[in-house]
Amino acid sequence: MHITRFSSQVFNEFDKKDLVYLTPDSSNLLNSVESDKVYIIGGFVDDNIKRNTSFEICERHNVATACLPIAKHFVNVNHKQLVLTINQVFEIMILVYNGVSWQDAFKKVLPQRKGYVSVKKDYKNVVL
Protein backbone atom coordinates (compact mmCIF):
# COMPACT_ATOMS: atom_id res chain seq x y z
CA MET A 1 0.00 0.00 0.00
CA HIS A 2 1.28 3.45 -0.83
CA ILE A 3 -0.02 7.01 -0.69
CA THR A 4 0.04 9.37 -3.65
CA ARG A 5 -1.11 12.96 -3.93
CA PHE A 6 -2.18 14.51 -7.23
CA SER A 7 -2.93 18.06 -8.25
CA SER A 8 -5.17 16.86 -11.08
CA GLN A 9 -8.41 14.92 -10.75
CA VAL A 10 -7.79 11.34 -9.66
CA PHE A 11 -10.24 10.21 -12.36
CA ASN A 12 -7.57 11.18 -14.91
CA GLU A 13 -4.70 9.39 -13.15
CA PHE A 14 -6.01 5.82 -12.83
CA ASP A 15 -8.17 3.35 -14.68
CA LYS A 16 -11.70 3.97 -13.37
CA LYS A 17 -12.26 0.26 -12.75
CA ASP A 18 -9.52 0.39 -10.10
CA LEU A 19 -11.00 3.35 -8.19
CA VAL A 20 -13.18 3.09 -5.08
CA TYR A 21 -14.40 6.39 -3.70
CA LEU A 22 -15.14 6.17 0.01
CA THR A 23 -18.19 8.25 0.85
CA PRO A 24 -20.74 7.92 3.63
CA ASP A 25 -23.49 8.35 1.01
CA SER A 26 -22.74 5.04 -0.72
CA SER A 27 -25.02 2.06 -0.10
CA ASN A 28 -22.15 -0.32 -0.96
CA LEU A 29 -20.38 -1.63 2.14
CA LEU A 30 -16.64 -2.07 1.82
CA ASN A 31 -15.97 -5.69 2.83
CA SER A 32 -12.20 -5.78 2.37
CA VAL A 33 -9.28 -3.56 1.45
CA GLU A 34 -7.70 -4.87 -1.76
CA SER A 35 -4.14 -4.10 -2.83
CA ASP A 36 -5.09 -3.66 -6.50
CA LYS A 37 -7.65 -0.91 -5.80
CA VAL A 38 -7.13 2.82 -5.41
CA TYR A 39 -9.16 4.12 -2.48
CA ILE A 40 -10.15 7.76 -2.42
CA ILE A 41 -11.12 9.11 0.98
CA GLY A 42 -14.07 11.31 0.18
CA GLY A 43 -17.14 12.85 1.63
CA PHE A 44 -15.49 16.09 2.78
CA VAL A 45 -18.02 18.34 1.10
CA ASP A 46 -20.95 16.02 1.72
CA ASP A 47 -21.27 16.89 5.40
CA ASN A 48 -20.55 20.60 5.25
CA ILE A 49 -21.96 21.73 1.92
CA LYS A 50 -24.43 19.35 0.30
CA ARG A 51 -25.21 15.68 0.88
CA ASN A 52 -24.42 13.26 -1.96
CA THR A 53 -22.05 15.66 -3.76
CA SER A 54 -19.17 13.15 -3.93
CA PHE A 55 -21.53 10.30 -4.72
CA GLU A 56 -23.09 12.19 -7.64
CA ILE A 57 -19.65 13.09 -9.04
CA CYS A 58 -18.69 9.41 -8.94
CA GLU A 59 -21.90 8.41 -10.71
CA ARG A 60 -21.17 10.93 -13.50
CA HIS A 61 -17.63 9.56 -13.87
CA ASN A 62 -18.75 5.92 -13.53
CA VAL A 63 -16.53 5.33 -10.49
CA ALA A 64 -17.36 2.76 -7.80
CA THR A 65 -18.27 4.01 -4.35
CA ALA A 66 -18.27 2.34 -0.95
CA CYS A 67 -18.68 3.20 2.70
CA LEU A 68 -17.00 1.71 5.72
CA PRO A 69 -19.13 -0.95 7.44
CA ILE A 70 -19.30 0.99 10.70
CA ALA A 71 -23.01 0.42 11.34
CA LYS A 72 -22.44 -3.34 11.13
CA HIS A 73 -20.14 -3.13 14.14
CA PHE A 74 -20.86 0.11 16.03
CA VAL A 75 -23.61 2.59 16.74
CA ASN A 76 -23.13 6.19 17.70
CA VAL A 77 -25.53 6.90 20.53
CA ASN A 78 -24.83 10.66 20.48
CA HIS A 79 -25.31 11.37 16.77
CA LYS A 80 -27.56 10.22 13.98
CA GLN A 81 -24.80 10.28 11.37
CA LEU A 82 -21.42 8.61 11.76
CA VAL A 83 -18.86 11.28 10.87
CA LEU A 84 -15.16 10.39 10.79
CA THR A 85 -12.06 12.47 10.18
CA ILE A 86 -9.71 11.80 7.29
CA ASN A 87 -7.12 10.50 9.76
CA GLN A 88 -9.60 8.06 11.29
CA VAL A 89 -10.64 6.67 7.89
CA PHE A 90 -7.00 6.35 6.85
CA GLU A 91 -6.02 4.55 10.06
CA ILE A 92 -8.96 2.15 9.79
CA MET A 93 -8.06 1.36 6.17
CA ILE A 94 -4.41 0.69 7.06
CA LEU A 95 -5.38 -1.59 9.96
CA VAL A 96 -7.82 -3.62 7.86
CA TYR A 97 -5.34 -3.81 4.98
CA ASN A 98 -2.82 -5.28 7.44
CA GLY A 99 -5.19 -8.01 8.60
CA VAL A 100 -6.99 -6.43 11.55
CA SER A 101 -10.74 -7.15 11.60
CA TRP A 102 -13.18 -4.31 10.95
CA GLN A 103 -14.52 -4.73 14.51
CA ASP A 104 -11.05 -4.39 16.06
CA ALA A 105 -10.05 -1.53 13.76
CA PHE A 106 -13.18 0.43 14.64
CA LYS A 107 -12.71 -0.35 18.34
CA LYS A 108 -9.16 1.01 18.18
CA VAL A 109 -9.90 4.15 16.14
CA LEU A 110 -13.44 5.31 16.91
CA PRO A 111 -13.48 7.65 19.92
CA GLN A 112 -15.65 6.21 22.72
CA ARG A 113 -16.08 9.71 24.18
CA LYS A 114 -18.04 10.56 21.02
CA GLY A 115 -20.59 7.83 21.78
CA TYR A 116 -19.49 4.90 19.63
CA VAL A 117 -20.72 1.64 21.16
CA SER A 118 -20.11 -1.87 19.81
CA VAL A 119 -23.28 -3.56 18.55
CA LYS A 120 -21.94 -6.73 20.15
CA LYS A 121 -22.18 -5.12 23.60
CA ASP A 122 -25.33 -5.13 25.62
CA TYR A 123 -26.18 -1.43 25.68
CA LYS A 124 -29.74 -1.62 27.02
CA ASN A 125 -28.90 1.00 29.65
CA VAL A 126 -27.60 3.54 27.11
CA VAL A 127 -29.98 6.46 26.59
CA LEU A 128 -30.49 7.16 22.90
mmCIF file of N, CA and C in Angstrom:
data_model
loop_
_atom_site.group_PDB
_atom_site.id
_atom_site.type_symbol
_atom_site.label_atom_id
_atom_site.label_comp_id
_atom_site.label_asym_id
_atom_site.label_seq_id
_atom_site.Cartn_x
_atom_site.Cartn_y
_atom_site.Cartn_z
ATOM 1 N N MET A 1 0.845 -1.172 0.000
ATOM 2 C CA MET A 1 0.000 0.000 0.000
ATOM 3 C C MET A 1 0.889 1.232 0.000
ATOM 4 N N HIS A 2 0.527 2.193 -0.818
ATOM 5 C CA HIS A 2 1.276 3.450 -0.831
ATOM 6 C C HIS A 2 0.306 4.621 -0.988
ATOM 7 N N ILE A 3 0.789 5.800 -0.647
ATOM 8 C CA ILE A 3 -0.017 7.014 -0.690
ATOM 9 C C ILE A 3 0.536 7.916 -1.773
ATOM 10 N N THR A 4 -0.368 8.459 -2.585
ATOM 11 C CA THR A 4 0.039 9.366 -3.650
ATOM 12 C C THR A 4 -0.890 10.576 -3.633
ATOM 13 N N ARG A 5 -0.315 11.727 -3.864
ATOM 14 C CA ARG A 5 -1.108 12.958 -3.932
ATOM 15 C C ARG A 5 -1.004 13.515 -5.349
ATOM 16 N N PHE A 6 -2.138 13.963 -5.886
ATOM 17 C CA PHE A 6 -2.184 14.513 -7.232
ATOM 18 C C PHE A 6 -2.794 15.901 -7.215
ATOM 19 N N SER A 7 -2.322 16.745 -8.121
ATOM 20 C CA SER A 7 -2.927 18.063 -8.251
ATOM 21 C C SER A 7 -4.056 18.034 -9.277
ATOM 22 N N SER A 8 -4.093 16.993 -10.100
ATOM 23 C CA SER A 8 -5.171 16.856 -11.080
ATOM 24 C C SER A 8 -6.236 15.911 -10.514
ATOM 25 N N GLN A 9 -7.356 15.815 -11.207
ATOM 26 C CA GLN A 9 -8.414 14.915 -10.753
ATOM 27 C C GLN A 9 -7.935 13.474 -10.799
ATOM 28 N N VAL A 10 -8.224 12.739 -9.750
ATOM 29 C CA VAL A 10 -7.791 11.344 -9.660
ATOM 30 C C VAL A 10 -8.416 10.499 -10.772
ATOM 31 N N PHE A 11 -9.578 10.933 -11.279
ATOM 32 C CA PHE A 11 -10.240 10.211 -12.363
ATOM 33 C C PHE A 11 -9.369 10.165 -13.617
ATOM 34 N N ASN A 12 -8.445 11.120 -13.748
ATOM 35 C CA ASN A 12 -7.568 11.180 -14.911
ATOM 36 C C ASN A 12 -6.251 10.430 -14.699
ATOM 37 N N GLU A 13 -5.980 10.016 -13.490
ATOM 38 C CA GLU A 13 -4.698 9.394 -13.155
ATOM 39 C C GLU A 13 -4.723 7.864 -13.154
ATOM 40 N N PHE A 14 -5.892 7.276 -12.951
ATOM 41 C CA PHE A 14 -6.006 5.817 -12.830
ATOM 42 C C PHE A 14 -7.127 5.306 -13.709
ATOM 43 N N ASP A 15 -7.078 4.008 -13.985
ATOM 44 C CA ASP A 15 -8.172 3.346 -14.683
ATOM 45 C C ASP A 15 -9.382 3.376 -13.739
ATOM 46 N N LYS A 16 -10.513 3.816 -14.219
ATOM 47 C CA LYS A 16 -11.698 3.972 -13.373
ATOM 48 C C LYS A 16 -12.137 2.667 -12.718
ATOM 49 N N LYS A 17 -11.860 1.543 -13.341
ATOM 50 C CA LYS A 17 -12.259 0.261 -12.747
ATOM 51 C C LYS A 17 -11.461 -0.062 -11.483
ATOM 52 N N ASP A 18 -10.343 0.627 -11.284
ATOM 53 C CA ASP A 18 -9.516 0.394 -10.097
ATOM 54 C C ASP A 18 -9.851 1.341 -8.944
ATOM 55 N N LEU A 19 -10.694 2.339 -9.201
ATOM 56 C CA LEU A 19 -10.997 3.348 -8.188
ATOM 57 C C LEU A 19 -12.179 2.939 -7.310
ATOM 58 N N VAL A 20 -12.067 3.231 -6.030
ATOM 59 C CA VAL A 20 -13.179 3.088 -5.084
ATOM 60 C C VAL A 20 -13.204 4.359 -4.247
ATOM 61 N N TYR A 21 -14.253 5.123 -4.423
ATOM 62 C CA TYR A 21 -14.396 6.394 -3.705
ATOM 63 C C TYR A 21 -15.151 6.120 -2.409
ATOM 64 N N LEU A 22 -14.514 6.398 -1.284
ATOM 65 C CA LEU A 22 -15.142 6.174 0.015
ATOM 66 C C LEU A 22 -15.975 7.388 0.393
ATOM 67 N N THR A 23 -17.267 7.179 0.502
ATOM 68 C CA THR A 23 -18.190 8.249 0.851
ATOM 69 C C THR A 23 -19.288 7.682 1.744
ATOM 70 N N PRO A 24 -19.686 8.418 2.751
ATOM 71 C CA PRO A 24 -20.743 7.922 3.628
ATOM 72 C C PRO A 24 -22.097 7.814 2.927
ATOM 73 N N ASP A 25 -22.224 8.385 1.738
ATOM 74 C CA ASP A 25 -23.487 8.353 1.005
ATOM 75 C C ASP A 25 -23.670 7.097 0.160
ATOM 76 N N SER A 26 -22.642 6.262 0.073
ATOM 77 C CA SER A 26 -22.739 5.040 -0.724
ATOM 78 C C SER A 26 -23.528 3.970 0.028
ATOM 79 N N SER A 27 -24.296 3.186 -0.713
ATOM 80 C CA SER A 27 -25.017 2.055 -0.103
ATOM 81 C C SER A 27 -24.191 0.774 -0.180
ATOM 82 N N ASN A 28 -23.031 0.840 -0.830
ATOM 83 C CA ASN A 28 -22.146 -0.323 -0.957
ATOM 84 C C ASN A 28 -21.199 -0.390 0.237
ATOM 85 N N LEU A 29 -21.290 -1.466 1.002
ATOM 86 C CA LEU A 29 -20.383 -1.631 2.139
ATOM 87 C C LEU A 29 -19.044 -2.172 1.655
ATOM 88 N N LEU A 30 -17.979 -1.587 2.135
ATOM 89 C CA LEU A 30 -16.637 -2.070 1.825
ATOM 90 C C LEU A 30 -16.384 -3.298 2.697
ATOM 91 N N ASN A 31 -16.171 -4.449 2.073
ATOM 92 C CA ASN A 31 -15.971 -5.692 2.826
ATOM 93 C C ASN A 31 -14.510 -5.982 3.100
ATOM 94 N N SER A 32 -13.639 -5.535 2.198
ATOM 95 C CA SER A 32 -12.204 -5.777 2.370
ATOM 96 C C SER A 32 -11.430 -4.653 1.693
ATOM 97 N N VAL A 33 -10.165 -4.541 2.064
ATOM 98 C CA VAL A 33 -9.278 -3.558 1.447
ATOM 99 C C VAL A 33 -8.335 -4.336 0.534
ATOM 100 N N GLU A 34 -8.458 -4.114 -0.764
ATOM 101 C CA GLU A 34 -7.705 -4.872 -1.759
ATOM 102 C C GLU A 34 -6.500 -4.075 -2.255
ATOM 103 N N SER A 35 -5.390 -4.776 -2.431
ATOM 104 C CA SER A 35 -4.144 -4.103 -2.829
ATOM 105 C C SER A 35 -4.172 -3.576 -4.263
ATOM 106 N N ASP A 36 -5.059 -4.104 -5.097
ATOM 107 C CA ASP A 36 -5.095 -3.658 -6.499
ATOM 108 C C ASP A 36 -6.101 -2.523 -6.738
ATOM 109 N N LYS A 37 -6.697 -2.011 -5.673
ATOM 110 C CA LYS A 37 -7.652 -0.912 -5.800
ATOM 111 C C LYS A 37 -7.029 0.397 -5.316
ATOM 112 N N VAL A 38 -7.541 1.496 -5.845
ATOM 113 C CA VAL A 38 -7.131 2.825 -5.414
ATOM 114 C C VAL A 38 -8.304 3.402 -4.632
ATOM 115 N N TYR A 39 -8.096 3.615 -3.342
ATOM 116 C CA TYR A 39 -9.162 4.122 -2.478
ATOM 117 C C TYR A 39 -9.019 5.631 -2.313
ATOM 118 N N ILE A 40 -10.107 6.309 -2.545
ATOM 119 C CA ILE A 40 -10.147 7.759 -2.418
ATOM 120 C C ILE A 40 -10.985 8.066 -1.184
ATOM 121 N N ILE A 41 -10.381 8.744 -0.218
ATOM 122 C CA ILE A 41 -11.125 9.115 0.978
ATOM 123 C C ILE A 41 -11.918 10.363 0.647
ATOM 124 N N GLY A 42 -13.219 10.218 0.610
ATOM 125 C CA GLY A 42 -14.066 11.312 0.178
ATOM 126 C C GLY A 42 -15.079 11.707 1.220
ATOM 127 N N GLY A 43 -16.064 12.433 0.771
ATOM 128 C CA GLY A 43 -17.142 12.851 1.635
ATOM 129 C C GLY A 43 -16.904 14.151 2.365
ATOM 130 N N PHE A 44 -15.805 14.849 2.067
ATOM 131 C CA PHE A 44 -15.487 16.087 2.784
ATOM 132 C C PHE A 44 -16.574 17.130 2.587
ATOM 133 N N VAL A 45 -17.009 17.323 1.371
ATOM 134 C CA VAL A 45 -18.019 18.342 1.098
ATOM 135 C C VAL A 45 -19.419 17.864 1.451
ATOM 136 N N ASP A 46 -19.611 16.569 1.521
ATOM 137 C CA ASP A 46 -20.948 16.023 1.721
ATOM 138 C C ASP A 46 -21.555 16.410 3.063
ATOM 139 N N ASP A 47 -20.736 16.553 4.082
ATOM 140 C CA ASP A 47 -21.269 16.888 5.397
ATOM 141 C C ASP A 47 -21.444 18.393 5.565
ATOM 142 N N ASN A 48 -20.539 19.161 5.014
ATOM 143 C CA ASN A 48 -20.554 20.604 5.250
ATOM 144 C C ASN A 48 -21.324 21.404 4.211
ATOM 145 N N ILE A 49 -21.368 20.930 2.986
ATOM 146 C CA ILE A 49 -21.961 21.735 1.919
ATOM 147 C C ILE A 49 -23.286 21.140 1.431
ATOM 148 N N LYS A 50 -23.231 19.950 0.871
ATOM 149 C CA LYS A 50 -24.434 19.350 0.303
ATOM 150 C C LYS A 50 -24.282 17.834 0.285
ATOM 151 N N ARG A 51 -25.240 17.139 0.865
ATOM 152 C CA ARG A 51 -25.213 15.685 0.880
ATOM 153 C C ARG A 51 -25.158 15.134 -0.545
ATOM 154 N N ASN A 52 -24.503 14.011 -0.701
ATOM 155 C CA ASN A 52 -24.416 13.261 -1.963
ATOM 156 C C ASN A 52 -23.561 13.917 -3.044
ATOM 157 N N THR A 53 -22.860 14.990 -2.748
ATOM 158 C CA THR A 53 -22.046 15.659 -3.763
ATOM 159 C C THR A 53 -20.998 14.711 -4.331
ATOM 160 N N SER A 54 -20.212 14.088 -3.476
ATOM 161 C CA SER A 54 -19.172 13.151 -3.932
ATOM 162 C C SER A 54 -19.788 11.968 -4.665
ATOM 163 N N PHE A 55 -20.855 11.445 -4.118
ATOM 164 C CA PHE A 55 -21.531 10.300 -4.720
ATOM 165 C C PHE A 55 -22.003 10.622 -6.135
ATOM 166 N N GLU A 56 -22.599 11.788 -6.313
ATOM 167 C CA GLU A 56 -23.092 12.191 -7.636
ATOM 168 C C GLU A 56 -21.946 12.395 -8.626
ATOM 169 N N ILE A 57 -20.825 12.933 -8.167
ATOM 170 C CA ILE A 57 -19.651 13.091 -9.042
ATOM 171 C C ILE A 57 -19.168 11.718 -9.500
ATOM 172 N N CYS A 58 -19.132 10.763 -8.592
ATOM 173 C CA CYS A 58 -18.694 9.406 -8.943
ATOM 174 C C CYS A 58 -19.648 8.752 -9.932
ATOM 175 N N GLU A 59 -20.930 8.963 -9.754
ATOM 176 C CA GLU A 59 -21.898 8.413 -10.707
ATOM 177 C C GLU A 59 -21.668 8.987 -12.097
ATOM 178 N N ARG A 60 -21.416 10.290 -12.185
ATOM 179 C CA ARG A 60 -21.169 10.926 -13.495
ATOM 180 C C ARG A 60 -19.908 10.376 -14.153
ATOM 181 N N HIS A 61 -18.896 10.068 -13.348
ATOM 182 C CA HIS A 61 -17.627 9.557 -13.873
ATOM 183 C C HIS A 61 -17.577 8.031 -13.925
ATOM 184 N N ASN A 62 -18.670 7.382 -13.528
ATOM 185 C CA ASN A 62 -18.750 5.919 -13.527
ATOM 186 C C ASN A 62 -17.648 5.289 -12.654
ATOM 187 N N VAL A 63 -17.524 5.810 -11.443
ATOM 188 C CA VAL A 63 -16.528 5.326 -10.486
ATOM 189 C C VAL A 63 -17.261 4.658 -9.327
ATOM 190 N N ALA A 64 -16.755 3.499 -8.912
ATOM 191 C CA ALA A 64 -17.363 2.760 -7.804
ATOM 192 C C ALA A 64 -17.263 3.541 -6.499
ATOM 193 N N THR A 65 -18.270 3.388 -5.670
ATOM 194 C CA THR A 65 -18.272 4.009 -4.350
ATOM 195 C C THR A 65 -18.463 2.928 -3.289
ATOM 196 N N ALA A 66 -18.049 3.247 -2.074
ATOM 197 C CA ALA A 66 -18.266 2.342 -0.946
ATOM 198 C C ALA A 66 -18.220 3.154 0.343
ATOM 199 N N CYS A 67 -18.794 2.594 1.379
ATOM 200 C CA CYS A 67 -18.684 3.201 2.702
ATOM 201 C C CYS A 67 -18.140 2.150 3.661
ATOM 202 N N LEU A 68 -17.518 2.623 4.716
ATOM 203 C CA LEU A 68 -16.996 1.707 5.720
ATOM 204 C C LEU A 68 -18.162 1.037 6.445
ATOM 205 N N PRO A 69 -18.022 -0.225 6.808
ATOM 206 C CA PRO A 69 -19.134 -0.955 7.444
ATOM 207 C C PRO A 69 -19.256 -0.665 8.940
ATOM 208 N N ILE A 70 -19.255 0.599 9.292
ATOM 209 C CA ILE A 70 -19.303 0.986 10.703
ATOM 210 C C ILE A 70 -20.588 0.496 11.364
ATOM 211 N N ALA A 71 -21.716 0.744 10.732
ATOM 212 C CA ALA A 71 -23.012 0.420 11.338
ATOM 213 C C ALA A 71 -23.187 -1.079 11.579
ATOM 214 N N LYS A 72 -22.405 -1.890 10.892
ATOM 215 C CA LYS A 72 -22.442 -3.336 11.132
ATOM 216 C C LYS A 72 -21.809 -3.687 12.472
ATOM 217 N N HIS A 73 -20.932 -2.822 12.958
ATOM 218 C CA HIS A 73 -20.143 -3.128 14.143
ATOM 219 C C HIS A 73 -20.357 -2.163 15.307
ATOM 220 N N PHE A 74 -20.727 -0.917 14.997
ATOM 221 C CA PHE A 74 -20.861 0.107 16.032
ATOM 222 C C PHE A 74 -22.069 0.988 15.768
ATOM 223 N N VAL A 75 -22.590 1.539 16.842
ATOM 224 C CA VAL A 75 -23.608 2.585 16.740
ATOM 225 C C VAL A 75 -23.053 3.807 17.455
ATOM 226 N N ASN A 76 -23.530 4.950 17.047
ATOM 227 C CA ASN A 76 -23.128 6.188 17.704
ATOM 228 C C ASN A 76 -24.361 6.702 18.430
ATOM 229 N N VAL A 77 -24.351 6.560 19.749
ATOM 230 C CA VAL A 77 -25.534 6.903 20.533
ATOM 231 C C VAL A 77 -25.729 8.411 20.687
ATOM 232 N N ASN A 78 -24.734 9.205 20.335
ATOM 233 C CA ASN A 78 -24.834 10.660 20.479
ATOM 234 C C ASN A 78 -25.221 11.373 19.192
ATOM 235 N N HIS A 79 -25.067 10.717 18.057
ATOM 236 C CA HIS A 79 -25.307 11.374 16.771
ATOM 237 C C HIS A 79 -26.086 10.442 15.853
ATOM 238 N N LYS A 80 -26.837 11.020 14.961
ATOM 239 C CA LYS A 80 -27.564 10.223 13.981
ATOM 240 C C LYS A 80 -26.642 9.753 12.867
ATOM 241 N N GLN A 81 -25.702 10.604 12.469
ATOM 242 C CA GLN A 81 -24.801 10.281 11.369
ATOM 243 C C GLN A 81 -23.413 9.979 11.916
ATOM 244 N N LEU A 82 -22.772 8.975 11.354
ATOM 245 C CA LEU A 82 -21.419 8.608 11.764
ATOM 246 C C LEU A 82 -20.423 9.416 10.946
ATOM 247 N N VAL A 83 -19.808 10.416 11.556
ATOM 248 C CA VAL A 83 -18.862 11.283 10.866
ATOM 249 C C VAL A 83 -17.456 10.977 11.375
ATOM 250 N N LEU A 84 -16.551 10.687 10.443
ATOM 251 C CA LEU A 84 -15.163 10.390 10.788
ATOM 252 C C LEU A 84 -14.237 11.415 10.162
ATOM 253 N N THR A 85 -13.080 11.600 10.769
ATOM 254 C CA THR A 85 -12.063 12.472 10.184
ATOM 255 C C THR A 85 -11.290 11.693 9.119
ATOM 256 N N ILE A 86 -10.550 12.426 8.301
ATOM 257 C CA ILE A 86 -9.706 11.798 7.285
ATOM 258 C C ILE A 86 -8.707 10.857 7.954
ATOM 259 N N ASN A 87 -8.109 11.321 9.046
ATOM 260 C CA ASN A 87 -7.123 10.502 9.758
ATOM 261 C C ASN A 87 -7.723 9.204 10.260
ATOM 262 N N GLN A 88 -8.943 9.265 10.782
ATOM 263 C CA GLN A 88 -9.595 8.057 11.285
ATOM 264 C C GLN A 88 -9.865 7.062 10.156
ATOM 265 N N VAL A 89 -10.376 7.552 9.045
ATOM 266 C CA VAL A 89 -10.638 6.667 7.893
ATOM 267 C C VAL A 89 -9.336 6.043 7.422
ATOM 268 N N PHE A 90 -8.302 6.849 7.312
ATOM 269 C CA PHE A 90 -7.005 6.349 6.851
ATOM 270 C C PHE A 90 -6.474 5.275 7.803
ATOM 271 N N GLU A 91 -6.528 5.529 9.094
ATOM 272 C CA GLU A 91 -6.018 4.554 10.065
ATOM 273 C C GLU A 91 -6.814 3.248 10.020
ATOM 274 N N ILE A 92 -8.122 3.340 9.901
ATOM 275 C CA ILE A 92 -8.960 2.146 9.791
ATOM 276 C C ILE A 92 -8.592 1.353 8.550
ATOM 277 N N MET A 93 -8.416 2.043 7.418
ATOM 278 C CA MET A 93 -8.061 1.364 6.166
ATOM 279 C C MET A 93 -6.713 0.645 6.279
ATOM 280 N N ILE A 94 -5.732 1.299 6.886
ATOM 281 C CA ILE A 94 -4.408 0.691 7.065
ATOM 282 C C ILE A 94 -4.504 -0.547 7.952
ATOM 283 N N LEU A 95 -5.235 -0.446 9.049
ATOM 284 C CA LEU A 95 -5.380 -1.585 9.957
ATOM 285 C C LEU A 95 -6.023 -2.781 9.258
ATOM 286 N N VAL A 96 -7.123 -2.536 8.551
ATOM 287 C CA VAL A 96 -7.823 -3.624 7.858
ATOM 288 C C VAL A 96 -6.948 -4.197 6.752
ATOM 289 N N TYR A 97 -6.263 -3.342 6.023
ATOM 290 C CA TYR A 97 -5.344 -3.806 4.976
ATOM 291 C C TYR A 97 -4.286 -4.750 5.562
ATOM 292 N N ASN A 98 -3.858 -4.469 6.787
ATOM 293 C CA ASN A 98 -2.821 -5.280 7.439
ATOM 294 C C ASN A 98 -3.385 -6.447 8.241
ATOM 295 N N GLY A 99 -4.640 -6.791 8.021
ATOM 296 C CA GLY A 99 -5.190 -8.011 8.600
ATOM 297 C C GLY A 99 -6.009 -7.860 9.863
ATOM 298 N N VAL A 100 -6.168 -6.658 10.363
ATOM 299 C CA VAL A 100 -6.993 -6.435 11.549
ATOM 300 C C VAL A 100 -8.462 -6.488 11.126
ATOM 301 N N SER A 101 -9.314 -7.074 11.937
ATOM 302 C CA SER A 101 -10.739 -7.148 11.603
ATOM 303 C C SER A 101 -11.356 -5.753 11.640
ATOM 304 N N TRP A 102 -12.470 -5.589 10.923
ATOM 305 C CA TRP A 102 -13.182 -4.311 10.954
ATOM 306 C C TRP A 102 -13.555 -3.970 12.396
ATOM 307 N N GLN A 103 -14.086 -4.947 13.122
ATOM 308 C CA GLN A 103 -14.515 -4.728 14.506
ATOM 309 C C GLN A 103 -13.365 -4.179 15.345
ATOM 310 N N ASP A 104 -12.197 -4.825 15.264
ATOM 311 C CA ASP A 104 -11.047 -4.389 16.064
ATOM 312 C C ASP A 104 -10.498 -3.039 15.591
ATOM 313 N N ALA A 105 -10.521 -2.819 14.283
ATOM 314 C CA ALA A 105 -10.047 -1.528 13.759
ATOM 315 C C ALA A 105 -10.945 -0.393 14.240
ATOM 316 N N PHE A 106 -12.261 -0.598 14.164
ATOM 317 C CA PHE A 106 -13.182 0.429 14.641
ATOM 318 C C PHE A 106 -13.024 0.646 16.147
ATOM 319 N N LYS A 107 -12.869 -0.446 16.877
ATOM 320 C CA LYS A 107 -12.710 -0.350 18.335
ATOM 321 C C LYS A 107 -11.474 0.471 18.691
ATOM 322 N N LYS A 108 -10.408 0.289 17.921
ATOM 323 C CA LYS A 108 -9.159 1.008 18.180
ATOM 324 C C LYS A 108 -9.254 2.489 17.800
ATOM 325 N N VAL A 109 -9.941 2.801 16.708
ATOM 326 C CA VAL A 109 -9.902 4.147 16.138
ATOM 327 C C VAL A 109 -11.085 5.033 16.541
ATOM 328 N N LEU A 110 -12.272 4.477 16.613
ATOM 329 C CA LEU A 110 -13.442 5.307 16.910
ATOM 330 C C LEU A 110 -13.395 5.799 18.352
ATOM 331 N N PRO A 111 -13.567 7.096 18.560
ATOM 332 C CA PRO A 111 -13.484 7.649 19.919
ATOM 333 C C PRO A 111 -14.724 7.310 20.757
ATOM 334 N N GLN A 112 -14.535 6.570 21.844
ATOM 335 C CA GLN A 112 -15.650 6.207 22.721
ATOM 336 C C GLN A 112 -16.309 7.446 23.323
ATOM 337 N N ARG A 113 -15.526 8.491 23.592
ATOM 338 C CA ARG A 113 -16.076 9.707 24.181
ATOM 339 C C ARG A 113 -17.095 10.370 23.272
ATOM 340 N N LYS A 114 -17.079 10.007 21.968
ATOM 341 C CA LYS A 114 -18.041 10.564 21.018
ATOM 342 C C LYS A 114 -19.310 9.721 20.938
ATOM 343 N N GLY A 115 -19.363 8.613 21.706
ATOM 344 C CA GLY A 115 -20.586 7.827 21.777
ATOM 345 C C GLY A 115 -20.630 6.576 20.930
ATOM 346 N N TYR A 116 -19.493 6.125 20.423
ATOM 347 C CA TYR A 116 -19.489 4.899 19.631
ATOM 348 C C TYR A 116 -19.545 3.690 20.561
ATOM 349 N N VAL A 117 -20.516 2.822 20.330
ATOM 350 C CA VAL A 117 -20.721 1.640 21.157
ATOM 351 C C VAL A 117 -20.800 0.430 20.237
ATOM 352 N N SER A 118 -20.091 -0.642 20.597
ATOM 353 C CA SER A 118 -20.108 -1.868 19.805
ATOM 354 C C SER A 118 -21.504 -2.465 19.788
ATOM 355 N N VAL A 119 -21.960 -2.916 18.623
ATOM 356 C CA VAL A 119 -23.275 -3.557 18.551
ATOM 357 C C VAL A 119 -23.248 -4.923 19.222
ATOM 358 N N LYS A 120 -22.057 -5.441 19.467
ATOM 359 C CA LYS A 120 -21.935 -6.727 20.151
ATOM 360 C C LYS A 120 -22.109 -6.589 21.652
ATOM 361 N N LYS A 121 -21.991 -5.357 22.173
ATOM 362 C CA LYS A 121 -22.185 -5.117 23.602
ATOM 363 C C LYS A 121 -23.666 -5.052 23.920
ATOM 364 N N ASP A 122 -23.975 -5.307 25.163
ATOM 365 C CA ASP A 122 -25.334 -5.126 25.623
ATOM 366 C C ASP A 122 -25.448 -3.677 26.093
ATOM 367 N N TYR A 123 -26.084 -2.838 25.303
ATOM 368 C CA TYR A 123 -26.182 -1.434 25.677
ATOM 369 C C TYR A 123 -27.638 -1.029 25.958
ATOM 370 N N LYS A 124 -28.348 -1.900 26.666
ATOM 371 C CA LYS A 124 -29.737 -1.621 27.016
ATOM 372 C C LYS A 124 -29.858 -0.390 27.915
ATOM 373 N N ASN A 125 -28.831 -0.114 28.720
ATOM 374 C CA ASN A 125 -28.899 1.005 29.649
ATOM 375 C C ASN A 125 -28.436 2.322 29.051
ATOM 376 N N VAL A 126 -28.046 2.314 27.778
ATOM 377 C CA VAL A 126 -27.600 3.539 27.114
ATOM 378 C C VAL A 126 -28.833 4.333 26.671
ATOM 379 N N VAL A 127 -28.864 5.599 26.983
ATOM 380 C CA VAL A 127 -29.984 6.458 26.595
ATOM 381 C C VAL A 127 -29.722 6.984 25.198
ATOM 382 N N LEU A 128 -30.644 6.703 24.281
ATOM 383 C CA LEU A 128 -30.492 7.164 22.895
ATOM 384 C C LEU A 128 -31.179 8.493 22.690
#
